[in-house]
Amino acid sequence: MARSTNTQFAVAVHVLTYLAGVTDGHPVSSEELSSSANVNAVYVRRVLGPLREAGLVRSRPGVRGGWELAGDPAGIPLAQVWSLLQGTDPVLGLHGPDPACATGRQVQKSLTTLDRTVADSVTATLRRFTVRDVLTGTLEARPSASES
């Protein structure tokens, strides 16, 4: 089975959850976050950049500096995190077929449509969960608005 190589969403959820669990108010270093997520500190900072721009986290410079959650974890839907990191990039890892091939053009058109449908479904599902749900382990399947 193919494995996704884009781990930014998973790392972002991990570090947001870690920050949400910090109860003593101290900022957390990139190194501490990278150790917890088992990824390079530079990668953690790259993932945190868009989250900071969106106001989900803040950073403090200096010796006692680091990262902090900027708000209530219950107010951070996972769909927002996904959107910040995934953007409009394809979910299915689309390829670039030969443009002169009629089959390739049709397959690409169909896969692009399918990719948008899958991306919309992922976003709709992630809208039902927050960082607090991950922190508390209450991520049981919740019915969508159309299912209730």
XYZ file of C-alpha atoms in Angstrom:
148
model
C 0.000 0.000 0.000
C 1.325 3.438 -0.926
C 2.090 5.748 1.948
C 1.644 9.511 1.935
C 4.917 11.366 2.003
C 3.341 14.656 3.154
C 3.333 14.451 6.929
C 2.781 18.163 7.580
C -0.846 17.759 8.705
C -0.009 14.919 11.096
C 2.968 16.802 12.543
C 0.874 19.970 12.891
C -1.870 18.118 14.774
C 0.785 16.488 16.951
C 2.481 19.749 17.926
C -0.823 21.603 18.403
C -1.995 18.813 20.696
C 1.311 18.886 22.569
C 1.010 22.647 23.044
C -2.608 22.261 24.141
C -1.459 19.867 26.854
C 1.059 22.308 28.335
C -0.660 23.475 31.493
C 2.097 25.424 33.209
C 2.175 28.181 30.601
C 5.805 27.752 29.544
C 6.721 28.119 25.864
C 7.905 24.894 24.233
C 11.074 24.818 22.140
C 11.134 23.541 18.576
C 13.573 20.894 19.776
C 11.119 19.608 22.406
C 8.310 19.528 19.835
C 10.540 17.800 17.278
C 11.570 15.200 19.835
C 7.942 14.453 20.662
C 6.927 14.241 16.989
C 10.156 12.406 16.077
C 10.963 14.798 13.227
C 13.638 17.417 12.616
C 13.233 20.764 14.445
C 13.554 22.634 11.135
C 10.581 20.639 9.806
C 8.562 21.507 12.931
C 9.303 25.202 12.418
C 8.312 24.914 8.747
C 4.994 23.351 9.773
C 4.413 25.935 12.514
C 4.964 28.887 10.160
C 1.518 28.790 8.506
C -0.091 28.074 11.888
C 1.542 31.194 13.324
C 0.445 33.275 10.313
C -3.128 32.072 10.925
C -2.913 33.027 14.618
C -3.164 29.470 15.971
C 0.260 29.563 17.656
C 2.691 32.250 18.687
C 6.404 32.181 19.245
C 8.575 33.941 21.795
C 12.207 34.612 20.980
C 15.045 34.248 23.420
C 16.500 31.797 25.896
C 13.163 31.112 27.583
C 11.313 31.407 24.288
C 9.448 28.858 22.275
C 5.992 28.079 20.968
C 2.591 28.473 22.608
C -0.956 27.753 21.574
C -2.646 31.091 20.847
C -6.185 30.073 21.783
C -8.571 27.438 23.023
C -7.863 24.005 21.486
C -11.634 23.487 21.203
C -11.660 26.425 18.798
C -9.160 24.890 16.379
C -10.954 22.634 13.913
C -8.728 20.069 12.235
C -10.170 21.195 8.891
C -8.507 24.577 9.401
C -5.150 22.909 10.049
C -5.613 20.723 6.961
C -6.503 23.719 4.818
C -3.520 25.741 6.016
C -1.067 22.959 5.191
C -2.673 21.166 2.253
C -4.042 24.210 0.472
C -5.126 23.253 -3.017
C -2.447 20.595 -3.490
C -3.820 17.329 -4.874
C -4.731 14.729 -2.269
C -4.357 11.763 -4.595
C -0.863 12.503 -5.913
C -1.893 13.210 -9.493
C 0.602 12.583 -12.279
C 1.210 14.475 -15.500
C 0.274 12.276 -18.465
C 1.376 12.893 -22.038
C -0.835 15.800 -23.203
C -0.918 14.324 -26.728
C -2.557 11.127 -25.420
C -6.377 11.220 -25.555
C -6.639 8.569 -22.821
C -4.199 10.486 -20.642
C -6.176 13.707 -20.998
C -9.434 11.971 -20.055
C -7.890 10.106 -17.127
C -6.311 13.342 -15.845
C -9.622 15.217 -16.138
C -11.453 12.446 -14.272
C -8.770 12.116 -11.586
C -8.757 15.879 -11.036
C -12.511 15.807 -10.467
C -12.160 12.807 -8.168
C -9.336 14.509 -6.276
C -11.503 17.588 -5.599
C -14.327 15.322 -4.358
C -11.956 13.450 -2.039
C -10.445 16.718 -0.749
C -13.930 18.097 -0.036
C -14.822 14.897 1.851
C -11.627 15.053 3.913
C -12.336 18.676 4.819
C -15.966 17.919 5.725
C -14.873 15.082 8.004
C -12.102 17.101 9.663
C -14.565 19.931 10.340
C -16.184 17.688 12.965
C -13.039 17.463 15.118
C -10.825 19.882 17.025
C -7.390 19.843 18.630
C -9.164 19.401 21.977
C -10.736 16.158 20.677
C -7.262 14.843 19.865
C -5.919 15.978 23.249
C -8.710 14.270 25.178
C -8.820 11.198 22.952
C -12.491 11.733 22.130
C -12.170 11.283 18.412
C -14.905 8.729 18.018
C -16.740 8.888 14.752
C -19.345 11.612 14.836
C -22.155 11.731 12.319
C -21.947 14.526 9.801
C -24.746 17.081 9.599
C -26.191 15.191 6.621
C -26.264 11.928 8.598
C -28.059 13.296 11.681
